[in-house]
Amino acid sequence: MEDWVREIVDEERKKRNIPLEAKLLNGNYYLYRSTSRYDRAGRKAVKVSEYIGRITRAGVSEKARETRSIYEYGNSALLYSLSADLIARLQKHFPDRWQDLYALSMVRLMEPVPLKSVKDRWEKLYVSREMEAHLSPNTLTGILRDTGSDEGAQMDLFQSLITESKKLAFDLSSIFSRSENLNMAAKGHNADHIYLPQINMALAFDLDQYRPVFLKSLEGSVRDVKSLRKVLEEIQFDGILVLDTGFSSQDLAEIMSSEMKFIMPLRRNQEMIDYTMEMRSSFVYRDRGIRSGFLNRDSYRIYMFQDQMLMAEESSTFIKMIAEKKRTQKEFDSESIRFGKISILSNVRDDPETIYNLYKQREEIEQAFDAMKNELENDKAYLGDDDSLRGYFFVSFLSLYLYYSVFMLIRAADLTGKLSVKDVLLKFSKVYRIVRGNRETLSEIPSSVEKIDSSLGTNIFPKKLRS
């Protein structure tokens, strides 16, 4: 390589802070981003190159980009303004690819396009001018594999979040896959009773700070309580776990014999529930009257709650079924004692209202988890092996983290009944930034967007841009 070429490459390395190499082709020098990925079939590292531009004595003449002078500004500016904590953690644990991971997670949250279209979607955002992310389809494949194989860095990032947690909601779900390349996919138990190869997903969520702190794929044959035990072995957490109703009676016995602190709703047919329990206290949850009570049993407490509106709804539905000859009055008399009631088992003794609030919080989390699972179902055809899958799960975690950064603003403004995260991002996407040479201006800001910006306290639209 000629000295002048070496000097330019060295300068570009310092400027771009990414691995680069020069290639001599047909008498001309070209600059490439140089990375590698592990080829499982060949059992060796394989170089992956991404073309940047031609090297001349005047510098690097980059490949022609699509001419664009108008960019979506509001949506990416909002997310970026809330990302300082996440970016700092990514820079620490993934210093070589944090920009790629952050950009991919932002796109996944805004619009879950196929992986092959991520680059095009990213380049429509104004933030793409300020952050150098490499999102071509071939590069993305390598990024997902490399990230998935670096489980140590993932766990370090998760642990940095979990260390700050006192109460975690734990959720387990699964997706189905017939891919022969995914060793993780194995036939196992699931809530839908479908006997197909599946991949389990374990999610832990901080209920105090309202953010995800852990998301990992698990082998499909692992049953619920074993998955829970495995996660707890990997993380250092001694707070309270808020579980779901998906655990079997066998799992329940194992959980009760463990030393972990837990809160877990019971299925209505659990034998330990006493539906004649007295409920001597009450409170209001989101304009719904809730009666409550509890029974102490050894080191455990069974809490019972009766939602008065739910009781009336279930009673009315049952009476309609009697009128339609689908149920009988005798069945109503025996089953009505359960109407509107929810029972929670715990070895934590606290005020019933506090326990109920924790239980309801995890319901909100399940909704976001289900949305993420649906997006994964759409993309699983692009995931060729276990490392790619692990990498994709990590990006999904980052997207979920960004999602709750916005959701927390909506929640703090008491607007959850009127606005969703997707609503906010869609409305903010209608504010554009126009670039004309050295001058930049904002498009007209709709009054509805100004109102949301003010209500959330984000104030991301400057009155005047520098020219």
CSV table of C-alpha atoms in Angstrom, one decimal:
chain,number,residue,atom,x,y,z
A,1,MET,CA,0.0,0.0,0.0
A,2,GLU,CA,1.3,3.4,-0.9
A,3,ASP,CA,2.2,5.8,1.9
A,4,TRP,CA,-0.3,8.5,0.9
A,5,VAL,CA,-3.1,5.8,1.0
A,6,ARG,CA,-2.0,4.6,4.4
A,7,GLU,CA,-2.0,8.1,5.8
A,8,ILE,CA,-5.6,8.7,4.5
A,9,VAL,CA,-6.8,5.4,6.0
A,10,ASP,CA,-5.2,6.3,9.4
A,11,GLU,CA,-6.9,9.7,9.4
A,12,GLU,CA,-10.3,8.1,8.5
A,13,ARG,CA,-9.9,5.5,11.3
A,14,LYS,CA,-9.4,8.3,13.8
A,15,LYS,CA,-12.3,10.3,12.4
A,16,ARG,CA,-14.8,7.5,12.1
A,17,ASN,CA,-13.6,5.4,15.1
A,18,ILE,CA,-14.4,2.1,13.2
A,19,PRO,CA,-12.2,-0.6,11.8
A,20,LEU,CA,-11.2,0.3,8.2
A,21,GLU,CA,-9.2,-1.2,5.4
A,22,ALA,CA,-8.1,-0.2,1.9
A,23,LYS,CA,-8.4,-2.5,-1.1
A,24,LEU,CA,-6.6,-2.1,-4.5
A,25,LEU,CA,-8.9,-2.9,-7.4
A,26,ASN,CA,-8.1,-2.3,-11.0
A,27,GLY,CA,-5.5,0.2,-10.1
A,28,ASN,CA,-7.7,2.2,-7.8
A,29,TYR,CA,-7.9,2.2,-4.0
A,30,TYR,CA,-11.2,1.8,-2.2
A,31,LEU,CA,-12.1,2.2,1.5
A,32,TYR,CA,-14.1,-0.5,3.3
A,33,ARG,CA,-15.4,-0.9,6.8
A,34,SER,CA,-13.9,-4.2,8.0
A,35,THR,CA,-15.5,-6.5,10.6
A,36,SER,CA,-15.8,-10.3,11.0
A,37,ARG,CA,-18.3,-12.8,12.1
A,38,TYR,CA,-18.1,-16.4,13.2
A,39,ASP,CA,-19.1,-18.9,10.6
A,40,ARG,CA,-20.5,-21.9,12.5
A,41,ALA,CA,-20.6,-24.2,9.4
A,42,GLY,CA,-16.9,-23.5,8.6
A,43,ARG,CA,-16.0,-23.1,12.2
A,44,LYS,CA,-13.9,-20.0,11.6
A,45,ALA,CA,-14.0,-16.2,11.5
A,46,VAL,CA,-15.2,-14.8,8.2
A,47,LYS,CA,-14.3,-11.2,7.2
A,48,VAL,CA,-17.3,-8.9,6.4
A,49,SER,CA,-16.6,-5.7,4.4
A,50,GLU,CA,-18.9,-2.8,3.7
A,51,TYR,CA,-17.9,-0.4,0.9
A,52,ILE,CA,-17.5,3.3,1.9
A,53,GLY,CA,-15.9,5.1,-1.0
A,54,ARG,CA,-13.0,5.6,-3.4
A,55,ILE,CA,-9.6,6.8,-2.0
A,56,THR,CA,-8.0,9.6,-3.9
A,57,ARG,CA,-5.1,11.9,-3.1
A,58,ALA,CA,-7.8,14.5,-2.1
A,59,GLY,CA,-9.4,12.2,0.4
A,60,VAL,CA,-12.3,9.7,0.4
A,61,SER,CA,-14.9,10.2,-2.3
A,62,GLU,CA,-17.9,8.4,-0.6
A,63,LYS,CA,-20.4,6.4,-2.6
A,64,ALA,CA,-23.3,8.5,-3.8
A,65,ARG,CA,-26.2,8.6,-1.4
A,66,GLU,CA,-29.8,9.2,-2.1
A,67,THR,CA,-30.3,13.0,-2.3
A,68,ARG,CA,-32.4,13.9,0.7
A,69,SER,CA,-33.1,17.4,2.1
A,70,ILE,CA,-36.1,16.7,4.3
A,71,TYR,CA,-36.0,14.4,7.3
A,72,GLU,CA,-38.5,13.2,10.0
A,73,TYR,CA,-37.4,15.1,13.0
A,74,GLY,CA,-39.9,15.0,15.9
A,75,ASN,CA,-40.0,11.3,16.5
A,76,SER,CA,-36.2,10.6,16.5
A,77,ALA,CA,-35.5,13.9,18.4
A,78,LEU,CA,-37.9,12.7,21.2
A,79,LEU,CA,-36.3,9.3,21.5
A,80,TYR,CA,-32.8,10.7,21.4
A,81,SER,CA,-33.6,13.2,24.1
A,82,LEU,CA,-34.6,10.3,26.4
A,83,SER,CA,-31.7,8.0,25.5
A,84,ALA,CA,-28.7,9.4,27.5
A,85,ASP,CA,-28.8,6.6,30.0
A,86,LEU,CA,-29.2,3.8,27.5
A,87,ILE,CA,-26.5,5.2,25.1
A,88,ALA,CA,-24.1,5.5,28.1
A,89,ARG,CA,-24.6,1.8,28.9
A,90,LEU,CA,-24.3,0.7,25.3
A,91,GLN,CA,-21.1,2.7,24.9
A,92,LYS,CA,-19.6,1.0,27.9
A,93,HIS,CA,-20.6,-2.6,27.1
A,94,PHE,CA,-20.7,-2.5,23.2
A,95,PRO,CA,-18.1,0.2,22.4
A,96,ASP,CA,-17.6,-0.9,18.8
A,97,ARG,CA,-21.2,-1.3,17.7
A,98,TRP,CA,-23.3,0.8,20.0
A,99,GLN,CA,-24.4,3.2,17.3
A,100,ASP,CA,-25.6,0.3,15.1
A,101,LEU,CA,-27.5,-1.3,18.0
A,102,TYR,CA,-29.1,2.0,19.0
A,103,ALA,CA,-30.2,2.9,15.5
A,104,LEU,CA,-31.6,-0.6,14.9
A,105,SER,CA,-33.6,-0.5,18.1
A,106,MET,CA,-35.0,3.0,17.3
A,107,VAL,CA,-36.2,1.9,13.9
A,108,ARG,CA,-37.7,-1.3,15.4
A,109,LEU,CA,-39.7,0.8,17.8
A,110,MET,CA,-40.9,3.4,15.3
A,111,GLU,CA,-41.9,1.0,12.5
A,112,PRO,CA,-41.1,-2.8,12.7
A,113,VAL,CA,-40.0,-3.1,9.0
A,114,PRO,CA,-38.2,-6.2,7.8
A,115,LEU,CA,-34.5,-6.2,8.5
A,116,LYS,CA,-33.7,-5.7,4.9
A,117,SER,CA,-35.6,-2.3,5.0
A,118,VAL,CA,-34.1,-1.0,8.2
A,119,LYS,CA,-31.4,1.1,6.5
A,120,ASP,CA,-33.9,2.9,4.2
A,121,ARG,CA,-36.1,3.7,7.2
A,122,TRP,CA,-33.2,4.9,9.3
A,123,GLU,CA,-32.0,7.3,6.6
A,124,LYS,CA,-35.4,9.1,6.7
A,125,LEU,CA,-34.7,10.2,10.3
A,126,TYR,CA,-32.8,13.4,11.0
A,127,VAL,CA,-30.7,11.7,13.7
A,128,SER,CA,-29.1,9.6,10.9
A,129,ARG,CA,-27.2,12.8,10.0
A,130,GLU,CA,-25.7,12.9,13.5
A,131,MET,CA,-24.9,9.3,14.1
A,132,GLU,CA,-22.9,6.9,11.9
A,133,ALA,CA,-24.8,3.6,11.9
A,134,HIS,CA,-24.2,0.8,9.5
A,135,LEU,CA,-27.4,-0.9,8.7
A,136,SER,CA,-27.1,-2.6,5.3
A,137,PRO,CA,-28.7,-6.1,5.3
A,138,ASN,CA,-25.4,-7.9,5.2
A,139,THR,CA,-23.9,-5.7,7.9
A,140,LEU,CA,-27.0,-6.2,10.1
A,141,THR,CA,-26.7,-10.0,9.9
A,142,GLY,CA,-23.2,-9.7,11.2
A,143,ILE,CA,-24.2,-7.3,13.9
A,144,LEU,CA,-26.9,-9.6,15.2
A,145,ARG,CA,-24.6,-12.6,15.2
A,146,ASP,CA,-21.8,-10.8,16.9
A,147,THR,CA,-24.1,-9.3,19.5
A,148,GLY,CA,-25.8,-12.6,20.2
A,149,SER,CA,-22.5,-14.4,20.7
A,150,ASP,CA,-21.3,-11.7,23.1
A,151,GLU,CA,-23.6,-12.9,25.9
A,152,GLY,CA,-21.1,-11.6,28.6
A,153,ALA,CA,-21.6,-8.0,27.4
A,154,GLN,CA,-25.4,-8.4,27.4
A,155,MET,CA,-25.4,-9.8,30.9
A,156,ASP,CA,-23.1,-7.0,32.2
A,157,LEU,CA,-25.6,-4.4,30.8
A,158,PHE,CA,-28.6,-6.3,32.3
A,159,GLN,CA,-26.9,-6.6,35.7
A,160,SER,CA,-26.1,-2.8,35.7
A,161,LEU,CA,-29.9,-2.3,35.5
A,162,ILE,CA,-30.9,-5.1,37.9
A,163,THR,CA,-28.5,-3.8,40.6
A,164,GLU,CA,-30.7,-0.7,40.9
A,165,SER,CA,-34.0,-2.8,41.2
A,166,LYS,CA,-36.0,-3.7,44.2
A,167,LYS,CA,-39.2,-5.2,42.6
A,168,LEU,CA,-39.1,-7.2,39.4
A,169,ALA,CA,-42.0,-8.5,37.3
A,170,PHE,CA,-41.0,-11.8,35.7
A,171,ASP,CA,-42.8,-12.9,32.5
A,172,LEU,CA,-42.3,-16.0,30.3
A,173,SER,CA,-43.6,-16.5,26.8
A,174,SER,CA,-42.7,-18.4,23.7
A,175,ILE,CA,-42.7,-18.3,19.9
A,176,PHE,CA,-42.9,-21.2,17.5
A,177,SER,CA,-40.2,-22.0,14.9
A,178,ARG,CA,-39.6,-24.8,12.4
A,179,SER,CA,-36.2,-23.6,11.6
A,180,GLU,CA,-33.6,-26.4,11.5
A,181,ASN,CA,-30.8,-23.9,12.2
A,182,LEU,CA,-32.2,-22.9,15.6
A,183,ASN,CA,-30.9,-25.4,18.2
A,184,MET,CA,-32.8,-23.4,20.9
A,185,ALA,CA,-36.2,-24.4,19.3
A,186,ALA,CA,-37.4,-27.5,21.1
A,187,LYS,CA,-40.8,-29.0,21.8
A,188,GLY,CA,-42.1,-27.9,25.2
A,189,HIS,CA,-45.0,-26.7,27.3
A,190,ASN,CA,-46.9,-23.5,26.4
A,191,ALA,CA,-50.1,-21.8,27.4
A,192,ASP,CA,-51.7,-22.5,23.9
A,193,HIS,CA,-51.0,-26.3,24.3
A,194,ILE,CA,-49.4,-26.4,20.8
A,195,TYR,CA,-46.8,-29.1,20.4
A,196,LEU,CA,-44.4,-27.4,18.0
A,197,PRO,CA,-40.7,-26.4,18.4
A,198,GLN,CA,-40.7,-23.2,20.4
A,199,ILE,CA,-38.3,-20.7,21.9
A,200,ASN,CA,-39.0,-19.3,25.4
A,201,MET,CA,-38.5,-15.7,26.2
A,202,ALA,CA,-37.8,-14.5,29.8
A,203,LEU,CA,-38.4,-10.9,30.6
A,204,ALA,CA,-37.7,-9.1,33.9
A,205,PHE,CA,-39.2,-5.6,34.5
A,206,ASP,CA,-38.3,-3.1,37.2
A,207,LEU,CA,-41.7,-2.0,38.7
A,208,ASP,CA,-40.3,0.9,40.6
A,209,GLN,CA,-38.4,2.6,37.7
A,210,TYR,CA,-40.8,1.2,35.1
A,211,ARG,CA,-38.3,-0.2,32.7
A,212,PRO,CA,-37.2,-3.6,31.3
A,213,VAL,CA,-34.0,-4.8,32.9
A,214,PHE,CA,-33.5,-8.3,31.3
A,215,LEU,CA,-34.7,-10.1,28.2
A,216,LYS,CA,-33.2,-13.4,27.1
A,217,SER,CA,-34.1,-16.4,24.9
A,218,LEU,CA,-34.2,-19.8,26.5
A,219,GLU,CA,-34.3,-23.3,25.2
A,220,GLY,CA,-37.9,-24.2,24.2
A,221,SER,CA,-38.2,-27.4,26.3
A,222,VAL,CA,-37.4,-25.6,29.6
A,223,ARG,CA,-40.5,-25.4,31.7
A,224,ASP,CA,-41.5,-22.3,33.5
A,225,VAL,CA,-40.1,-22.7,37.0
A,226,LYS,CA,-36.9,-24.1,35.6
A,227,SER,CA,-36.6,-21.0,33.4
A,228,LEU,CA,-37.2,-18.8,36.5
A,229,ARG,CA,-34.5,-20.6,38.5
A,230,LYS,CA,-32.0,-20.4,35.6
A,231,VAL,CA,-32.5,-16.6,35.3
A,232,LEU,CA,-32.2,-16.1,39.0
A,233,GLU,CA,-28.9,-18.0,39.0
A,234,GLU,CA,-27.6,-15.7,36.3
A,235,ILE,CA,-28.5,-12.4,37.9
A,236,GLN,CA,-27.8,-11.0,41.3
A,237,PHE,CA,-31.2,-10.0,42.7
A,238,ASP,CA,-32.6,-10.3,46.2
A,239,GLY,CA,-35.8,-8.2,45.9
A,240,ILE,CA,-39.4,-9.1,45.3
A,241,LEU,CA,-40.5,-11.1,42.2
A,242,VAL,CA,-44.0,-10.5,40.8
A,243,LEU,CA,-45.0,-13.6,38.8
A,244,ASP,CA,-47.9,-14.5,36.5
A,245,THR,CA,-50.5,-17.2,36.7
A,246,GLY,CA,-48.8,-19.5,34.2
A,247,PHE,CA,-47.1,-21.7,36.8
A,248,SER,CA,-48.5,-25.2,37.4
A,249,SER,CA,-49.3,-26.7,40.8
A,250,GLN,CA,-46.0,-28.5,40.6
A,251,ASP,CA,-44.2,-25.2,39.9
A,252,LEU,CA,-46.1,-23.5,42.7
A,253,ALA,CA,-44.9,-26.1,45.2
A,254,GLU,CA,-41.3,-25.5,44.2
A,255,ILE,CA,-41.7,-21.7,44.3
A,256,MET,CA,-43.2,-21.9,47.8
A,257,SER,CA,-40.3,-24.0,49.0
A,258,SER,CA,-37.7,-21.6,47.6
A,259,GLU,CA,-36.2,-18.7,49.5
A,260,MET,CA,-37.2,-16.0,47.0
A,261,LYS,CA,-39.7,-13.3,47.9
A,262,PHE,CA,-42.6,-13.4,45.5
A,263,ILE,CA,-46.1,-12.2,44.7
A,264,MET,CA,-48.2,-14.5,42.4
A,265,PRO,CA,-51.8,-14.4,41.3
A,266,LEU,CA,-53.5,-17.8,41.6
A,267,ARG,CA,-55.8,-19.5,39.1
A,268,ARG,CA,-59.4,-19.5,40.3
A,269,ASN,CA,-59.5,-23.3,40.6
A,270,GLN,CA,-56.5,-23.5,43.0
A,271,GLU,CA,-57.5,-25.6,46.0
A,272,MET,CA,-55.8,-23.3,48.6
A,273,ILE,CA,-58.2,-20.4,47.8
A,274,ASP,CA,-61.0,-19.8,50.4
A,275,TYR,CA,-63.7,-17.8,48.6
A,276,THR,CA,-65.6,-17.3,51.9
A,277,MET,CA,-62.7,-15.2,53.2
A,278,GLU,CA,-63.9,-12.0,54.8
A,279,MET,CA,-62.9,-8.7,53.1
A,280,ARG,CA,-62.7,-6.0,55.7
A,281,SER,CA,-61.0,-3.2,53.8
A,282,SER,CA,-61.5,-1.4,50.5
A,283,PHE,CA,-59.8,1.1,48.2
A,284,VAL,CA,-60.2,2.6,44.7
A,285,TYR,CA,-58.1,1.6,41.7
A,286,ARG,CA,-58.6,3.7,38.6
A,287,ASP,CA,-62.2,4.7,39.6
A,288,ARG,CA,-63.1,1.0,40.4
A,289,GLY,CA,-64.1,0.0,43.9
A,290,ILE,CA,-62.0,-2.9,45.2
A,291,ARG,CA,-62.7,-4.8,48.4
A,292,SER,CA,-59.8,-6.7,50.0
A,293,GLY,CA,-58.9,-9.1,52.7
A,294,PHE,CA,-56.2,-11.7,53.5
A,295,LEU,CA,-55.5,-15.0,55.4
A,296,ASN,CA,-52.2,-15.9,56.9
A,297,ARG,CA,-51.0,-19.4,56.5
A,298,ASP,CA,-47.6,-20.3,58.0
A,299,SER,CA,-45.1,-18.1,56.3
A,300,TYR,CA,-47.5,-17.2,53.5
A,301,ARG,CA,-50.4,-14.9,53.0
A,302,ILE,CA,-53.3,-15.3,50.6
A,303,TYR,CA,-54.7,-11.9,49.6
A,304,MET,CA,-58.2,-11.7,48.0
A,305,PHE,CA,-59.6,-8.8,46.0
A,306,GLN,CA,-63.0,-8.2,44.6
A,307,ASP,CA,-63.5,-5.7,41.8
A,308,GLN,CA,-67.0,-4.5,42.2
A,309,MET,CA,-67.5,-3.6,38.5
A,310,LEU,CA,-66.0,-6.9,37.4
A,311,MET,CA,-68.3,-8.7,39.8
A,312,ALA,CA,-71.4,-7.0,38.3
A,313,GLU,CA,-70.2,-7.7,34.7
A,314,GLU,CA,-69.6,-11.4,35.4
A,315,SER,CA,-72.9,-11.7,37.2
A,316,SER,CA,-74.8,-10.0,34.3
A,317,THR,CA,-73.0,-12.2,31.7
A,318,PHE,CA,-73.9,-15.4,33.7
A,319,ILE,CA,-77.6,-14.3,34.0
A,320,LYS,CA,-77.8,-13.8,30.2
A,321,MET,CA,-76.4,-17.3,29.7
A,322,ILE,CA,-79.1,-18.6,32.0
A,323,ALA,CA,-81.7,-16.9,29.8
A,324,GLU,CA,-80.2,-18.5,26.8
A,325,LYS,CA,-80.4,-21.9,28.5
A,326,LYS,CA,-76.6,-22.3,28.4
A,327,ARG,CA,-76.2,-22.3,32.2
A,328,THR,CA,-78.5,-22.9,35.1
A,329,GLN,CA,-79.6,-21.0,38.2
A,330,LYS,CA,-78.1,-23.7,40.4
A,331,GLU,CA,-74.7,-23.1,38.7
A,332,PHE,CA,-75.1,-19.4,39.3
A,333,ASP,CA,-75.7,-20.0,43.0
A,334,SER,CA,-72.6,-22.1,43.4
A,335,GLU,CA,-70.2,-20.0,41.2
A,336,SER,CA,-71.3,-16.5,42.0
A,337,ILE,CA,-69.1,-16.5,45.2
A,338,ARG,CA,-66.1,-16.2,42.8
A,339,PHE,CA,-67.4,-13.3,40.7
A,340,GLY,CA,-65.0,-10.4,40.5
A,341,LYS,CA,-62.4,-12.0,42.8
A,342,ILE,CA,-58.7,-12.3,42.3
A,343,SER,CA,-56.5,-14.2,44.8
A,344,ILE,CA,-52.7,-13.6,45.2
A,345,LEU,CA,-50.3,-15.8,47.1
A,346,SER,CA,-47.2,-14.2,48.6
A,347,ASN,CA,-44.6,-14.5,51.3
A,348,VAL,CA,-44.5,-10.7,51.5
A,349,ARG,CA,-46.7,-9.1,54.1
A,350,ASP,CA,-47.8,-5.7,53.1
A,351,ASP,CA,-50.8,-3.5,52.7
A,352,PRO,CA,-53.4,-5.2,50.3
A,353,GLU,CA,-53.6,-2.1,48.1
A,354,THR,CA,-49.8,-2.1,47.6
A,355,ILE,CA,-49.9,-5.8,46.6
A,356,TYR,CA,-52.8,-5.1,44.2
A,357,ASN,CA,-51.0,-2.2,42.5
A,358,LEU,CA,-48.0,-4.4,41.9
A,359,TYR,CA,-50.2,-7.1,40.3
A,360,LYS,CA,-51.9,-4.6,38.0
A,361,GLN,CA,-48.6,-3.1,37.0
A,362,ARG,CA,-47.5,-6.4,35.5
A,363,GLU,CA,-50.6,-6.5,33.4
A,364,GLU,CA,-49.5,-3.4,31.6
A,365,ILE,CA,-46.1,-5.0,31.0
A,366,GLU,CA,-47.7,-8.1,29.4
A,367,GLN,CA,-49.3,-6.0,26.7
A,368,ALA,CA,-46.0,-4.5,25.6
A,369,PHE,CA,-44.4,-7.9,25.7
A,370,ASP,CA,-47.2,-9.4,23.5
A,371,ALA,CA,-46.6,-6.6,20.9
A,372,MET,CA,-42.9,-7.3,20.9
A,373,LYS,CA,-43.6,-11.0,20.4
A,374,ASN,CA,-45.8,-10.3,17.4
A,375,GLU,CA,-42.9,-8.3,15.8
A,376,LEU,CA,-40.5,-11.2,16.4
A,377,GLU,CA,-43.0,-13.6,14.7
A,378,ASN,CA,-42.8,-11.5,11.6
A,379,ASP,CA,-39.0,-11.5,11.5
A,380,LYS,CA,-38.1,-15.0,12.6
A,381,ALA,CA,-37.5,-16.0,8.9
A,382,TYR,CA,-34.5,-13.7,8.9
A,383,LEU,CA,-32.9,-15.3,11.9
A,384,GLY,CA,-30.6,-18.0,10.6
A,385,ASP,CA,-29.0,-19.4,13.8
A,386,ASP,CA,-29.0,-19.2,17.6
A,387,ASP,CA,-26.5,-16.3,17.8
A,388,SER,CA,-28.7,-14.2,15.4
A,389,LEU,CA,-31.7,-15.0,17.5
A,390,ARG,CA,-29.9,-13.9,20.7
A,391,GLY,CA,-28.8,-10.7,19.0
A,392,TYR,CA,-32.3,-10.0,17.8
A,393,PHE,CA,-33.7,-10.5,21.3
A,394,PHE,CA,-31.2,-8.0,22.7
A,395,VAL,CA,-32.2,-5.4,20.1
A,396,SER,CA,-35.9,-6.1,21.0
A,397,PHE,CA,-34.9,-5.4,24.6
A,398,LEU,CA,-33.4,-2.0,23.6
A,399,SER,CA,-36.6,-1.1,21.7
A,400,LEU,CA,-38.7,-2.0,24.7
A,401,TYR,CA,-36.4,0.1,26.9
A,402,LEU,CA,-37.0,3.1,24.6
A,403,TYR,CA,-40.7,2.3,24.5
A,404,TYR,CA,-41.0,2.7,28.3
A,405,SER,CA,-38.9,5.8,28.3
A,406,VAL,CA,-41.7,7.5,26.3
A,407,PHE,CA,-44.5,5.6,28.2
A,408,MET,CA,-43.2,7.0,31.5
A,409,LEU,CA,-43.7,10.5,30.2
A,410,ILE,CA,-47.3,9.7,29.2
A,411,ARG,CA,-47.9,8.0,32.5
A,412,ALA,CA,-46.5,11.0,34.5
A,413,ALA,CA,-48.8,13.3,32.6
A,414,ASP,CA,-51.8,11.0,33.4
A,415,LEU,CA,-52.5,10.6,29.6
A,416,THR,CA,-52.4,6.8,29.3
A,417,GLY,CA,-56.1,6.7,28.5
A,418,LYS,CA,-55.7,9.2,25.7
A,419,LEU,CA,-52.2,8.5,24.2
A,420,SER,CA,-50.1,5.5,23.4
A,421,VAL,CA,-46.4,5.5,22.6
A,422,LYS,CA,-47.2,4.7,19.0
A,423,ASP,CA,-49.6,7.7,18.9
A,424,VAL,CA,-46.9,10.1,20.2
A,425,LEU,CA,-44.2,8.8,17.8
A,426,LEU,CA,-46.6,9.0,14.8
A,427,LYS,CA,-47.7,12.5,15.6
A,428,PHE,CA,-44.2,13.7,16.2
A,429,SER,CA,-43.0,12.2,12.9
A,430,LYS,CA,-45.1,14.9,11.1
A,431,VAL,CA,-42.6,17.5,12.2
A,432,TYR,CA,-39.8,17.6,9.6
A,433,ARG,CA,-36.4,19.2,9.5
A,434,ILE,CA,-35.4,20.7,6.1
A,435,VAL,CA,-31.8,21.0,5.1
A,436,ARG,CA,-30.8,23.6,2.5
A,437,GLY,CA,-27.0,23.9,2.4
A,438,ASN,CA,-25.9,25.4,5.7
A,439,ARG,CA,-29.4,26.4,6.6
A,440,GLU,CA,-31.9,24.2,8.5
A,441,THR,CA,-35.5,24.9,9.3
A,442,LEU,CA,-38.4,23.1,10.9
A,443,SER,CA,-41.7,22.4,9.1
A,444,GLU,CA,-44.8,23.8,10.6
A,445,ILE,CA,-45.6,22.2,13.9
A,446,PRO,CA,-49.2,21.0,14.2
A,447,SER,CA,-51.1,22.5,17.2
A,448,SER,CA,-51.9,18.9,18.4
A,449,VAL,CA,-48.1,18.1,18.5
A,450,GLU,CA,-47.3,21.4,20.3
A,451,LYS,CA,-49.9,20.5,22.9
A,452,ILE,CA,-48.5,17.0,23.4
A,453,ASP,CA,-45.0,18.3,23.6
A,454,SER,CA,-46.0,20.8,26.3
A,455,SER,CA,-48.1,18.2,28.2
A,456,LEU,CA,-45.2,15.7,28.3
A,457,GLY,CA,-42.7,18.4,29.2
A,458,THR,CA,-40.3,17.4,26.4
A,459,ASN,CA,-40.0,20.8,24.7
A,460,ILE,CA,-38.0,19.3,21.8
A,461,PHE,CA,-39.1,21.8,19.2
A,462,PRO,CA,-36.9,25.0,19.3
A,463,LYS,CA,-38.5,28.2,18.5
A,464,LYS,CA,-35.7,29.1,16.2
A,465,LEU,CA,-33.0,27.0,14.5
A,466,ARG,CA,-29.5,28.1,13.9
A,467,SER,CA,-28.7,28.8,10.3
